[in-house]
Short mmCIF file of C-alpha atoms in Angstrom, two decimals:
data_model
loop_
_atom_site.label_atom_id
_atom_site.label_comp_id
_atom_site.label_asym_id
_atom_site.label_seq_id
_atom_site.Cartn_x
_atom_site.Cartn_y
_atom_site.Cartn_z
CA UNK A 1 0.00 0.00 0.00
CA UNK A 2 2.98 2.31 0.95
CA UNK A 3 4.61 1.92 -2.35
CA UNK A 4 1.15 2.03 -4.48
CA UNK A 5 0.01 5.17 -2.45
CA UNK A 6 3.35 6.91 -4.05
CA UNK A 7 2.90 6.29 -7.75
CA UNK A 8 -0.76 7.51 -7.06
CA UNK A 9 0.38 11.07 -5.70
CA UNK A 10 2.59 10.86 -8.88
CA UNK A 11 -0.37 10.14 -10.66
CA UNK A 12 -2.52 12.95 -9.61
CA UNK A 13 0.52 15.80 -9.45
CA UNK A 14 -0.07 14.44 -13.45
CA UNK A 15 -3.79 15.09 -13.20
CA UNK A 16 -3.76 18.38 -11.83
CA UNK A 17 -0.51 19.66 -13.84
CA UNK A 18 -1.61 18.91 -17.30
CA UNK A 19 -5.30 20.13 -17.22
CA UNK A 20 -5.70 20.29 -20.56
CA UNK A 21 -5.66 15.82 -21.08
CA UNK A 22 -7.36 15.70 -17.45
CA UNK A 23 -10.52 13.89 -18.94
CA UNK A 24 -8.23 11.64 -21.26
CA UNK A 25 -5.50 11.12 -18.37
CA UNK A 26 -8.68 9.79 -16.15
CA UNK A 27 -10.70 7.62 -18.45
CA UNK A 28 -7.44 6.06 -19.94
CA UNK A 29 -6.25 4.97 -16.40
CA UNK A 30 -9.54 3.80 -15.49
CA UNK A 31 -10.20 2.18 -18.54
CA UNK A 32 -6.88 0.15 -18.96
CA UNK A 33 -6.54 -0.58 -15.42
CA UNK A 34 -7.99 -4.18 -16.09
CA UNK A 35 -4.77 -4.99 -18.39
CA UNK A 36 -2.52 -4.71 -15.11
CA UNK A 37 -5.02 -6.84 -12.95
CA UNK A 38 -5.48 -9.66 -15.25
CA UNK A 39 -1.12 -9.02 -16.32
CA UNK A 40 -0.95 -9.65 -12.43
CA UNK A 41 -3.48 -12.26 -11.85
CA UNK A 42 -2.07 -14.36 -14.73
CA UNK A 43 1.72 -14.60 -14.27
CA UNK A 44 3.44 -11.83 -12.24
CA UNK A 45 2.73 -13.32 -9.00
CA UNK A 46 3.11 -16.68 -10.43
CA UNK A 47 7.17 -16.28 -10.52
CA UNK A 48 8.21 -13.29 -10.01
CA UNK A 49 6.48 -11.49 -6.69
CA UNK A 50 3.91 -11.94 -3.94
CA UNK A 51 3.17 -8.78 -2.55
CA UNK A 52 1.12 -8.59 0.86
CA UNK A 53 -2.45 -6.93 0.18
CA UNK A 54 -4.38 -5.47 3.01
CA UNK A 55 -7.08 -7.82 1.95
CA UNK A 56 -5.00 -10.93 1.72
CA UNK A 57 -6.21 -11.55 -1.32
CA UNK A 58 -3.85 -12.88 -4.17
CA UNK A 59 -3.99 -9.16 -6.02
CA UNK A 60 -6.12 -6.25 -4.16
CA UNK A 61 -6.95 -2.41 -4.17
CA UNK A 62 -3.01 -1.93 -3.86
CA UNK A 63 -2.63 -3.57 -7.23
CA UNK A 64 -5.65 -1.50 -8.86
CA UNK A 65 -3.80 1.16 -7.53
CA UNK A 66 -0.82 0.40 -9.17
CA UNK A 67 -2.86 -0.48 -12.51
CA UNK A 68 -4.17 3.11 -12.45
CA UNK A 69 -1.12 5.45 -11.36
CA UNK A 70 1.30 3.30 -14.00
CA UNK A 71 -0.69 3.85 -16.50
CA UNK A 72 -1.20 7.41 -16.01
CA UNK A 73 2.87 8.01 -15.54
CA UNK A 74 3.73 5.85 -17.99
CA UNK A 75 1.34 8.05 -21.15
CA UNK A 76 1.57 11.03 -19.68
CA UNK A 77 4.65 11.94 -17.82
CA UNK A 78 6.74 12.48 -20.93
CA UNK A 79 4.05 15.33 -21.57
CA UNK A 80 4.52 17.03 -18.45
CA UNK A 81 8.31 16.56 -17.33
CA UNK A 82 9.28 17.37 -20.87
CA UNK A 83 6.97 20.25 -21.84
CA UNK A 84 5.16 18.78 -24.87
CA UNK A 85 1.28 18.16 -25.98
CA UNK A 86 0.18 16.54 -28.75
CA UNK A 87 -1.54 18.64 -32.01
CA UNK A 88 -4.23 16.04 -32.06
CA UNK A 89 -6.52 15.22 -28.76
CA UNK A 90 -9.02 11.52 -28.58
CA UNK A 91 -12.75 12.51 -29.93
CA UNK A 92 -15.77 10.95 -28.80
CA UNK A 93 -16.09 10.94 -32.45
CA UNK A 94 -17.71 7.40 -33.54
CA UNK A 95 -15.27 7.58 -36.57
CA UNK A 96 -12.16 8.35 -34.17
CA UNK A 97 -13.38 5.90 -31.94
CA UNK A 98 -13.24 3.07 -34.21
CA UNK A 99 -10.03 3.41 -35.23
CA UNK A 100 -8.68 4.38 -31.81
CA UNK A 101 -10.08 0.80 -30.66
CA UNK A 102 -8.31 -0.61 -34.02
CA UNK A 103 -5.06 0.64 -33.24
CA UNK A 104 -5.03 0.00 -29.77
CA UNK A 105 -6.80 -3.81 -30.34
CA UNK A 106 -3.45 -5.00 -32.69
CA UNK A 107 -1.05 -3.27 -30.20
CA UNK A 108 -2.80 -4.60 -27.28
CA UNK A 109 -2.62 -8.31 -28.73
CA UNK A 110 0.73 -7.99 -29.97
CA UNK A 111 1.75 -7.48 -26.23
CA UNK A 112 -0.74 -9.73 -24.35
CA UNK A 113 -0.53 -12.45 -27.08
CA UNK A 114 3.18 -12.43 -26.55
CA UNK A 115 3.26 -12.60 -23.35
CA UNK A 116 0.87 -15.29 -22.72
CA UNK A 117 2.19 -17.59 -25.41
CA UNK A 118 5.90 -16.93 -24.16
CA UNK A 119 4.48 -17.93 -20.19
CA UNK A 120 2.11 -20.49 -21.14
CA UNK A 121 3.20 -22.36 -23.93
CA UNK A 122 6.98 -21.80 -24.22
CA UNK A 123 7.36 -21.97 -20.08
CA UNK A 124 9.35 -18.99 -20.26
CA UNK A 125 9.32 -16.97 -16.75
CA UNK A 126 6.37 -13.87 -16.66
CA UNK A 127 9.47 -11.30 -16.92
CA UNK A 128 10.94 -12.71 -19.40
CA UNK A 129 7.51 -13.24 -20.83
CA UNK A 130 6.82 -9.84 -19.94
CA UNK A 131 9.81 -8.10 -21.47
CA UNK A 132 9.61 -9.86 -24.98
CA UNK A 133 5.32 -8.75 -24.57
CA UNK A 134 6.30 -4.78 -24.28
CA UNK A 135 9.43 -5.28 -27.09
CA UNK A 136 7.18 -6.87 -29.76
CA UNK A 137 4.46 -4.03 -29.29
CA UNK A 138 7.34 -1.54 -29.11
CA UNK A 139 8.75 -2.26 -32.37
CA UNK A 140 5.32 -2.46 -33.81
CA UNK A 141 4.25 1.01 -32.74
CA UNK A 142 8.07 2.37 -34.41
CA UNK A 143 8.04 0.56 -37.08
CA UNK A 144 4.28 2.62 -37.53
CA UNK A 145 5.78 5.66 -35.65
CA UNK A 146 9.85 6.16 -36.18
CA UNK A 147 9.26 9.88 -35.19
CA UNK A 148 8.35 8.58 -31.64
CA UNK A 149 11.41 6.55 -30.72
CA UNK A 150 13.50 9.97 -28.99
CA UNK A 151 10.19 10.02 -26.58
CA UNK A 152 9.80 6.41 -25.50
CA UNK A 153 13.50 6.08 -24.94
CA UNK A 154 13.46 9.21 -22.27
CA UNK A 155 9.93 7.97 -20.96
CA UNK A 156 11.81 5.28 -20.40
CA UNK A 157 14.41 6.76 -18.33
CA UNK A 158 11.63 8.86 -16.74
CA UNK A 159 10.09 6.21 -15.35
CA UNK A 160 12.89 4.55 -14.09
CA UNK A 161 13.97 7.70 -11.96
CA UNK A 162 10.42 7.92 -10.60
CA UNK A 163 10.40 4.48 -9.18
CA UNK A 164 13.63 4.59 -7.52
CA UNK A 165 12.55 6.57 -4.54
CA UNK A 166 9.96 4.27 -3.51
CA UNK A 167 12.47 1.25 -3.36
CA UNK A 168 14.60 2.96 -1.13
CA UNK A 169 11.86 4.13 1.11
CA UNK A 170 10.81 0.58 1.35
CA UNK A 171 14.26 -0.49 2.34
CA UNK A 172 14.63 1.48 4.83
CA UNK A 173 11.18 0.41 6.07
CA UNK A 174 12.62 -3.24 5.73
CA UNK A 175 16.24 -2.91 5.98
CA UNK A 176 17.81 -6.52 4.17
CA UNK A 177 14.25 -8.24 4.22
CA UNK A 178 12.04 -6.14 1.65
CA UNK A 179 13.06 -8.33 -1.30
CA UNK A 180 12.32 -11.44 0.63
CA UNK A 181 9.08 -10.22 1.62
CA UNK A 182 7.79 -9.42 -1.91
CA UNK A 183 9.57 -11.84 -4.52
CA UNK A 184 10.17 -15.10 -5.39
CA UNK A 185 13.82 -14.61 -4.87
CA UNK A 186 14.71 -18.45 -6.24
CA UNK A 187 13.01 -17.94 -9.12
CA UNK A 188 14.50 -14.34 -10.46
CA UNK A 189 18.03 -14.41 -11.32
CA UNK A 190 19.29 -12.71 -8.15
CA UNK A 191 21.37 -9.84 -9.42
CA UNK A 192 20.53 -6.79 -7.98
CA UNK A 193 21.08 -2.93 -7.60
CA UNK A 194 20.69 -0.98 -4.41
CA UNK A 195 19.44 -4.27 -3.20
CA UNK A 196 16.75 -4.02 -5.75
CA UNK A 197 15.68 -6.87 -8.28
CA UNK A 198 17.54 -6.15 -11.49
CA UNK A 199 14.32 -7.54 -13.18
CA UNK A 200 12.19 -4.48 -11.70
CA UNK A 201 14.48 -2.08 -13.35
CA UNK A 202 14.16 -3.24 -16.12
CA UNK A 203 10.71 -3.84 -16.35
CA UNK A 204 9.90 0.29 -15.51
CA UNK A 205 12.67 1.31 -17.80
CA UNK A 206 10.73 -0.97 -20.89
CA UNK A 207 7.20 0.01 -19.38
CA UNK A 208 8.04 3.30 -19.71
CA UNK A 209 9.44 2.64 -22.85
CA UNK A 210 6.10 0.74 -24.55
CA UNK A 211 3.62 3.38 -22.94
CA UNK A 212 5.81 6.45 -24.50
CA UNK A 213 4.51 6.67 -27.53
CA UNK A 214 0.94 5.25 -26.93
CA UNK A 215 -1.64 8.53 -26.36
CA UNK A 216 0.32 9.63 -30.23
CA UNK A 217 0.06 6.47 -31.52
CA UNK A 218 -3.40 5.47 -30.36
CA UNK A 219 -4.77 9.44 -31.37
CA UNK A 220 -2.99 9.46 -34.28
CA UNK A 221 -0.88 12.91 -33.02
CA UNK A 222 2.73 14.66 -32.61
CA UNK A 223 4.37 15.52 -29.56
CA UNK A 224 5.08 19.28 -29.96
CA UNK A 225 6.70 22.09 -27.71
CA UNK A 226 4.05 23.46 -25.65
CA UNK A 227 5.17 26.86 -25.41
CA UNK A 228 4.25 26.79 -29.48
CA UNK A 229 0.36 28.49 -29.88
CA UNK A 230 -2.26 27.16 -31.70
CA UNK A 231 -1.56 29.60 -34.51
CA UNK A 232 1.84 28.32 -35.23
CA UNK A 233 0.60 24.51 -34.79
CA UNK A 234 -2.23 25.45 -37.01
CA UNK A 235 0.65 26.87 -39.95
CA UNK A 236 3.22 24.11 -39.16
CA UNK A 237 0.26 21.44 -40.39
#
């Protein structure tokens, strides 16, 4: 709860900073939050952590919590840290709906699907699993959307320097027994920096990296500077 509590004030400093995608920031963390309940249900605490919930459930409000705030961070952090917006915005348009749903449908596949084949049938461990999940859809949404690789790659640092903090809160909570109490320690590959799982770096460097690019991809928009007005966006297109 401590640790999903702090990527939720991250989340909302996001909500009230960048009024302008407030609607879009909610309903897309909302919406998607089901992806990182069933991606946690299904193999993440299989293998690779088991987190205690206040509920003492397998996954509770902590991990809808976490669902919610990552997603958030992840799409929109790069707009806010970085000072850009996008010259195109999601319409309840039925037209810009359908192909919103499109685009996001393959993308969401290509990373699920991988995933769940890669766990399932191939036996290979959820982070693992999870890693070659976020690659496949990464290098889909480039190969669609070169322009956006300078964004994902610093989202991806982003996010990596935003979960840090946390960690080393939570260690000194739990000096030398966090790691024990949340993962599966015998089943990750035991290398580690500042005592945390090298597999959890990696995984918010590459989350960060997938989710840079999606609100342009998924809207069909550019990141632009956001000190440019609507005048010069309007002559630039």
């Amino acid at each position: 709860m401590i640790g999903s509590s702090y990527f939720m004030i991250i989340w909302l400093w996001i909500f009230l900073k960048l009024r302008a995608y407030r609607r879009d920031i909610l309903w897309m963390s909302l919406g998607a939050s089901w992806i990182g309940l069933c991606a946690t249900y299904l193999w993440w605490i299989k293998d690779w952590w088991h987190p205690i919930t206040i509920t003492g459930t397998r996954i509770g409000i902590e991990d809808l919590f976490m669902s919610i705030s990552h997603l958030g961070i992840g799409v929109f952090g790069y707009m806010l840290i970085f000072r850009k917006k996008t010259d195109g915005m999601f319409s309840w348009r039925p037209i810009f709906i359908f192909h919103f749903l499109k685009r996001f449908s393959l993308w969401f596949i290509l990373s699920f699907g991988t995933t769940f084949v890669c766990f399932y049938f191939l036996s290979i461990r959820s982070f693992e699993s999870t890693l070659a999940g976020m690659v496949v859809a990464g290098a889909y949404l480039l190969i669609k959307r070169p322009d956006l690789l300078k964004p994902m790659v610093l989202n991806g640092i982003l996010f990596l320097v935003a979960a840090l903090p946390i960690y080393l809160i939570l260690e000194k909570i739990y000096p030398l027994e966090s790691a024990n109490l949340i993962y599966y320690m015998d089943k990750l590959t035991g290398l580690t920096l500042l005592r945390i799982p090298i597999e959890d770096l990696a995984w918010y460097w590459f989350l960060g990296f997938f989710l840079g690019g999606a609100y342009p991809y998924l809207t069909k928009s550019k990141y632009i500077d956001n000190k440019i007005n609507s005048s010069e966006v309007a002559t630039s297109a």
